[in-house]
C-alpha cells in the first residue's frame, strides 16, 4: 500500500513522561508506515517550555488557530515538586489552560466504548460526551466570612457611576458566609456556539440543564442565551441534521441521563461539568479510555487524551522496568485529528485511515489483548496482558490485515 499524502499540516504538540514515550511509539508503529505525516511540530515538554519561557505553548496555540487542527500529548502542569525536579525558572501555567484561553474553547470529553469493558450503569450503551463551560461561577468567586451582625448587599456600579444594589441578607450575631460570583454574556455565547457546532459536527443530540427555576436571573440567563442562539442560528441546521437541542432543569437532566442509553452531548455549567465529568468517566470504566477535544467557537479543533502523563509508569520505564500503559486515548487523539484534517482538506483516504485505526484498536481489545489497567476490569475471560509496545504492535498487525 502506498502511503497517504497530506495537504495541510497538522499541529503536533509533543508532551511529557510516559505519554511522550507512547507518542513516539504510536507515530513509529501506527502512523508513519501508512501516512506521509505532515505535521508542524511543537515540543511542549516541560524542559522546552522552561527553555522558551513558555513561548512554545503560545506559538503552538497560534499555529492551531492558523491551521485549524491540532493533536496534543499530555503535559506536566508544574507544582512545587516539579520546580525542583526540572529546575524551573518559574511555575509555568497549565498548557491546557493557556491553549484553552487562546482558543476561547470548550472541552468535550467522551469515553471510548469496547465490548468487554462494561459501564457500571448497565443501560448506558453509547458514549456520553460532557461539555464543560470553563469560565466563571464559583471558580472566579469572591467569598467572605462574617463574624457578627450586619447587612450584606449586592452592588453594581455602572460606568457612569450609577449604583444598583440589592439586599442579600441581614446577619444575626453568629454571622455567616457570603459569596459573589459572575459570568459574562460573551463567554456563555461562545460556550453555546461551541456546543451547537460540535453537536452538528458529530451529529448527536445536545442536552443542557441549569437551575433556572431557583436562579431566575443567573441560571435563567444561560437558558435564554442558549435558546436565543439556537433559534436564530442553529434550529434549521439541527432539523436538517436530524438532531435535537433539549433544555430542562439540571436535576431532570441527571435523572434522564441515568435512565438513558447514552449517545448525547451533555452541556454543563462549570461546576456541574467538573463534578459530572468525573462521575461519567469513572462509570465508563477507565480514565485511559477517555478522549478529549477542545473546540473553539470559530471551529478550530485540538484533540488529546483526557488523562495525564502517567508519571508513576514513567519512573518505572526510566528504571528499565516493563510498563503496560494504555495508549488508546492517545491513539484516538491522533485519529480524531487526522479525520478532522481529512474532512477539512477533502482527503477521504485520511478519514478512512482514521476509522480503520480506531477499528483495529477496538478489535485488539475485544480479542482479549489489552494493557493491564483494562485486564483488571474486563469481563473477557483470561485476557492477555501486553506491555506498552506489544499492545501497539498488536494493533499494527490488525491494521495491516485491514489495509492490504
Ligand atoms: P494521570 O497521568 O492521569 O495518572 C493517574 C493514574 O491513572 C496513573 O498513575 C495510572 O494508575 C492511571 N492511568 C492514567 N492514564 C493511564 C493510562 N494511559 N494507562 C494506564 N493507566 C493510566 O494523572 P496524575 O498522575 O495525577 O498526573 C501526572 C501528570 O499529568 C501531572 O504532572 C499532571 O500535571 C499531568 N496532567 C496532564 C493533563 C493533560 O495534559 N491533559 C491532564 C491531567 C494531568 P496506576 O498508577 O494505578 O497504574
Ligand atoms: Mg472534577
XYZ file of C-alpha atoms and ligand atoms in Angstrom:
453
model
C 0.000 0.000 0.000
C 1.305 3.482 -0.809
C 1.464 5.994 1.990
C -1.327 8.571 2.245
C -0.244 12.086 1.282
C -1.435 15.002 3.418
C -2.248 18.506 2.178
C -2.289 20.876 5.161
C -0.054 20.302 8.185
C -1.488 19.080 11.444
C -0.229 20.928 14.523
C 1.586 18.381 16.690
C 2.139 19.212 20.377
C 4.526 16.756 21.998
C 4.456 16.322 25.764
C 5.943 14.680 28.834
C 6.804 11.458 30.640
C 5.121 8.150 29.742
C 2.749 9.717 27.244
C 5.760 11.158 25.378
C 7.149 7.613 25.091
C 3.784 6.326 23.820
C 3.591 9.268 21.407
C 6.748 8.172 19.604
C 5.693 4.504 19.563
C 2.313 5.447 18.034
C 3.980 7.537 15.345
C 6.557 4.862 14.508
C 4.246 1.852 14.518
C 0.809 3.147 13.583
C 1.184 6.374 11.642
C 4.350 6.888 9.592
C 4.258 3.421 7.950
C 0.841 4.364 6.495
C 0.831 8.156 6.161
C 3.324 10.638 4.820
C 2.776 12.524 8.047
C 2.881 16.272 7.600
C 2.941 17.997 10.975
C 4.063 21.330 12.328
C 5.881 20.137 15.427
C 5.914 21.929 18.789
C 7.754 20.431 21.734
C 5.609 21.189 24.800
C 7.756 19.091 27.148
C 8.307 20.896 30.436
C 12.037 21.209 29.690
C 11.372 23.002 26.421
C 8.601 25.178 27.863
C 11.078 26.242 30.514
C 13.789 26.960 27.928
C 11.427 29.110 25.851
C 9.784 30.872 28.832
C 6.584 29.061 27.785
C 6.600 30.844 24.408
C 6.343 27.447 22.676
C 2.883 26.902 24.206
C 1.629 30.209 22.818
C 3.233 29.512 19.441
C 1.525 26.129 19.280
C -1.867 27.690 20.098
C -1.358 30.330 17.381
C -0.399 27.611 14.907
C -3.616 25.788 15.820
C -5.641 28.931 15.123
C -3.859 29.190 11.778
C -4.110 25.573 10.576
C -7.378 24.635 12.312
C -6.454 21.218 13.775
C -4.018 20.093 16.481
C -3.166 16.907 18.338
C -1.689 17.203 21.826
C 0.224 14.815 24.073
C -0.330 15.058 27.843
C 1.924 17.584 29.558
C 3.056 18.249 33.109
C 1.390 21.139 34.904
C 4.184 22.203 37.240
C 3.752 22.259 41.018
C 6.306 22.731 43.805
C 7.769 19.231 43.361
C 8.257 19.780 39.605
C 10.066 23.071 40.274
C 12.891 21.083 41.855
C 12.650 18.022 39.617
C 13.047 20.121 36.432
C 14.942 23.072 37.923
C 12.328 25.506 36.574
C 12.715 29.277 36.210
C 9.043 29.730 37.058
C 5.989 27.666 37.926
C 4.653 27.802 34.343
C 0.907 27.767 33.872
C -1.004 24.714 32.697
C -0.511 24.458 28.906
C -4.095 23.258 28.571
C -5.299 26.381 30.384
C -3.191 28.640 28.157
C -4.329 26.943 24.942
C -7.975 26.904 26.031
C -7.865 30.626 26.808
C -6.206 31.460 23.467
C -8.764 29.386 21.541
C -11.647 30.598 23.759
C -12.679 26.974 23.548
C -14.884 24.377 25.184
C -13.638 20.908 26.138
C -15.714 17.878 25.086
C -14.873 14.592 26.799
C -16.155 11.238 25.602
C -15.436 7.627 26.588
C -14.270 5.040 24.044
C -16.601 2.073 24.295
C -15.443 -1.510 23.729
C -17.148 -4.846 24.355
C -15.770 -6.403 27.484
C -15.365 -3.129 29.394
C -18.933 -2.562 30.522
C -20.119 0.730 32.011
C -21.247 0.494 35.633
C -24.628 1.873 34.558
C -25.895 -1.115 32.613
C -28.288 0.737 30.291
C -25.503 3.052 29.026
C -24.754 1.651 25.571
C -23.369 4.711 23.787
C -20.792 7.272 24.922
C -21.979 10.288 26.903
C -19.997 13.363 25.886
C -19.638 16.073 28.511
C -19.040 19.701 27.586
C -17.955 21.865 30.478
C -18.217 25.652 30.415
C -14.781 26.568 31.696
C -15.315 30.172 32.757
C -16.593 31.871 35.882
C -19.188 30.923 38.515
C -17.604 29.653 41.737
C -14.199 29.227 40.012
C -13.814 33.019 39.962
C -15.704 33.781 43.155
C -15.244 36.396 45.857
C -16.014 34.994 49.281
C -16.317 36.410 52.740
C -16.908 35.004 56.174
C -18.587 37.476 58.521
C -18.339 37.035 62.249
C -21.214 39.175 63.531
C -24.372 41.161 62.945
C -24.633 43.148 59.714
C -26.119 43.572 56.297
C -24.824 42.058 53.050
C -25.691 43.711 49.754
C -25.066 43.104 46.074
C -23.877 46.328 44.415
C -23.210 47.101 40.753
C -21.593 50.402 39.795
C -22.157 51.322 36.171
C -19.504 53.144 34.141
C -21.313 56.466 34.735
C -21.268 55.894 38.490
C -24.905 54.853 38.892
C -25.295 52.257 41.628
C -27.825 49.431 41.679
C -27.995 47.454 44.895
C -29.967 44.535 46.235
C -30.090 43.181 49.778
C -28.552 39.720 50.264
C -29.079 39.018 53.945
C -29.351 40.565 57.416
C -26.974 38.522 59.544
C -27.560 37.866 63.235
C -24.733 37.890 65.776
C -23.429 34.491 64.687
C -22.643 35.881 61.193
C -22.152 33.533 58.268
C -20.746 33.311 54.766
C -21.255 35.312 51.565
C -20.199 34.581 48.010
C -20.146 36.746 44.904
C -19.995 35.020 41.515
C -20.346 36.181 37.945
C -20.393 35.121 34.348
C -20.143 37.088 31.094
C -22.680 37.034 28.290
C -19.867 36.794 25.753
C -18.457 33.676 27.384
C -21.851 31.998 27.622
C -22.486 32.800 23.950
C -19.147 31.308 22.924
C -19.906 28.202 25.006
C -23.327 27.837 23.386
C -21.909 28.155 19.867
C -19.146 25.617 20.599
C -21.794 23.164 21.802
C -24.135 23.685 18.846
C -21.258 23.445 16.337
C -19.863 20.308 17.915
C -23.295 18.655 18.034
C -23.660 19.320 14.287
C -20.116 18.101 13.684
C -20.664 14.719 15.356
C -24.443 14.570 14.673
C -25.519 13.997 18.250
C -28.323 15.485 20.328
C -27.376 18.283 22.690
C -28.780 18.415 26.219
C -28.346 21.363 28.554
C -29.589 21.792 32.093
C -29.380 24.576 34.680
C -31.373 25.617 37.744
C -33.412 28.427 36.193
C -36.457 27.900 38.446
C -34.442 28.816 41.539
C -31.893 31.130 39.939
C -34.283 33.309 37.981
C -31.640 35.753 36.725
C -28.309 33.908 36.766
C -29.115 30.402 35.528
C -32.041 31.758 33.554
C -29.591 33.859 31.557
C -27.732 30.698 30.486
C -31.028 29.162 29.352
C -32.028 32.338 27.462
C -28.660 32.740 25.730
C -28.723 29.123 24.551
C -32.332 29.429 23.356
C -31.800 32.661 21.517
C -28.691 31.467 19.664
C -30.352 28.162 18.875
C -33.491 29.757 17.438
C -31.563 32.322 15.388
C -28.567 30.372 14.140
C -28.960 26.635 14.566
C -32.569 25.474 14.532
C -32.711 24.870 10.780
C -29.295 23.176 10.732
C -30.304 20.853 13.567
C -33.501 19.885 11.757
C -31.548 19.184 8.610
C -29.053 17.036 10.529
C -31.881 15.211 12.311
C -30.630 16.101 15.789
C -32.260 17.815 18.728
C -31.432 20.557 21.235
C -33.088 19.880 24.544
C -33.178 22.085 27.669
C -34.554 21.030 31.025
C -33.746 21.527 34.713
C -30.378 20.127 35.793
C -31.975 17.641 38.224
C -34.280 16.413 35.471
C -31.255 16.004 33.167
C -29.417 13.945 35.791
C -32.415 11.635 36.208
C -32.861 11.252 32.441
C -29.145 10.595 31.864
C -29.208 7.737 34.370
C -32.148 6.109 32.574
C -30.860 6.780 29.045
C -28.752 4.604 26.786
C -26.309 7.496 26.277
C -25.255 8.916 22.934
C -25.895 12.584 23.700
C -23.707 15.604 24.344
C -24.384 16.986 27.815
C -23.550 20.672 28.134
C -22.793 21.602 31.742
C -22.222 24.802 33.635
C -18.743 24.986 35.123
C -19.369 23.270 38.464
C -21.787 20.687 37.055
C -19.209 19.790 34.406
C -16.424 19.474 36.969
C -18.449 17.032 39.075
C -20.345 15.161 36.362
C -17.323 14.534 34.123
C -15.676 12.603 36.954
C -18.856 10.652 37.568
C -19.346 9.799 33.895
C -15.707 8.870 33.261
C -15.473 6.537 36.252
C -18.832 4.972 35.368
C -17.484 4.148 31.907
C -14.587 2.272 33.455
C -11.237 3.903 32.861
C -9.636 7.322 32.530
C -7.287 5.750 29.991
C -10.283 5.267 27.646
C -11.448 8.879 27.693
C -10.850 11.249 24.785
C -10.974 14.988 24.906
C -11.337 17.646 22.239
C -11.099 21.400 22.633
C -13.349 23.229 20.171
C -13.278 26.976 19.553
C -16.432 28.895 18.599
C -14.806 29.560 15.203
C -14.398 25.824 14.560
C -10.762 25.117 15.489
C -10.101 21.659 16.999
C -7.442 20.341 19.388
C -7.540 16.610 20.210
C -5.964 14.884 23.210
C -6.324 12.116 25.771
C -8.169 13.106 28.949
C -5.560 11.516 31.236
C -2.226 12.948 32.349
C 1.376 11.940 31.716
C 1.114 8.700 33.762
C 4.084 9.698 35.913
C 4.265 6.521 38.009
C 4.651 4.351 34.893
C 7.331 6.692 33.531
C 9.501 6.289 36.621
C 9.293 2.503 36.131
C 10.149 2.930 32.453
C 13.181 5.048 33.370
C 14.428 2.299 35.669
C 14.215 -0.107 32.735
C 11.195 -1.926 34.148
C 8.388 -3.145 31.921
C 5.296 -0.935 31.653
C 1.792 -1.715 30.484
C 0.443 1.753 29.792
C -2.767 2.159 27.849
C -2.265 4.140 24.631
C -5.882 4.021 23.435
C -6.912 7.587 24.312
C -3.711 8.950 22.744
C -4.297 6.879 19.581
C -7.840 8.277 19.420
C -6.477 11.811 19.802
C -4.469 11.159 16.617
C -7.386 9.555 14.765
C -9.695 12.423 15.752
C -7.205 14.984 14.466
C -6.388 13.079 11.260
C -10.067 12.573 10.477
C -10.796 16.271 11.016
C -7.786 17.224 8.858
C -9.063 14.840 6.195
C -12.569 16.337 6.336
C -11.281 19.898 6.038
C -8.911 19.033 3.179
C -11.317 16.709 1.342
C -8.946 13.737 1.831
C -11.204 10.725 2.110
C -8.257 8.286 2.438
C -7.138 10.066 5.580
C -10.634 9.858 7.128
C -10.856 6.178 6.169
C -7.454 5.504 7.701
C -8.561 7.128 10.974
C -11.666 4.899 11.018
C -9.553 1.807 10.364
C -7.027 2.600 13.073
C -9.864 3.027 15.578
C -11.404 -0.293 14.497
C -8.038 -2.044 14.726
C -7.553 -0.663 18.252
C -11.001 -1.689 19.448
C -10.789 -5.155 17.888
C -7.415 -5.753 19.559
C -9.012 -5.222 22.969
C -12.147 -7.157 22.068
C -9.986 -10.110 21.034
C -8.674 -10.193 24.610
C -5.291 -8.486 24.121
C -5.008 -5.385 26.274
C -2.999 -3.394 28.781
C -3.069 -4.130 32.491
C -5.494 -1.359 33.514
C -8.150 -2.898 31.238
C -7.335 -6.504 32.120
C -8.214 -5.631 35.716
C -11.751 -4.527 34.832
C -12.691 -6.558 31.754
C -15.409 -9.174 31.611
C -13.412 -11.024 28.896
C -12.162 -14.366 30.259
C -8.375 -14.754 30.651
C -7.268 -11.576 28.902
C -3.709 -11.440 27.593
C -1.843 -8.581 29.312
C 0.587 -6.854 26.976
C 3.309 -4.320 27.659
C 3.084 -0.787 26.257
C 4.889 -1.533 22.970
C 3.470 -5.017 22.353
C -0.071 -3.685 22.647
C 0.669 -1.107 19.945
C 2.324 -3.796 17.800
C -0.799 -5.974 18.081
C -2.856 -3.039 16.825
C -0.439 -2.683 13.929
C -0.917 -6.336 12.988
C -4.681 -5.838 12.879
C -4.283 -2.633 10.922
C -2.020 -4.276 8.344
C -4.586 -7.010 7.809
C -7.220 -4.330 7.209
C -5.147 -2.184 4.842
C -3.867 -4.876 2.422
P -2.535 10.616 35.276
O -1.310 10.810 34.499
O -3.816 10.665 34.519
O -2.428 9.229 36.019
C -3.112 8.866 37.197
C -3.180 7.360 37.311
O -4.217 6.870 36.476
C -1.941 6.651 36.850
O -0.954 6.577 37.863
C -2.496 5.309 36.440
O -2.780 4.489 37.560
C -3.812 5.694 35.817
N -3.680 5.997 34.388
C -3.895 7.206 33.773
N -3.705 7.095 32.456
C -3.346 5.812 32.220
C -3.008 5.087 31.051
N -2.980 5.688 29.844
N -2.685 3.779 31.155
C -2.715 3.172 32.353
N -3.022 3.804 33.500
C -3.345 5.106 33.439
O -2.670 11.709 36.427
P -1.611 12.256 37.503
O -0.686 11.154 37.905
O -2.435 12.928 38.505
O -0.782 13.333 36.751
C 0.500 13.144 36.176
C 0.882 14.400 35.438
O -0.018 14.629 34.374
C 0.853 15.653 36.305
O 2.083 16.325 36.181
C -0.287 16.477 35.735
O 0.006 17.845 35.776
C -0.399 15.980 34.340
N -1.760 16.047 33.731
C -1.822 16.478 32.448
C -3.031 16.502 31.787
C -3.060 16.973 30.368
O -2.046 17.310 29.793
N -4.212 16.990 29.748
C -4.189 16.067 32.440
C -4.084 15.590 33.749
C -2.853 15.589 34.381
P -1.751 3.420 38.206
O -0.550 4.204 38.576
O -2.515 2.893 39.362
O -1.452 2.393 37.145
Mg -13.546 17.285 38.677
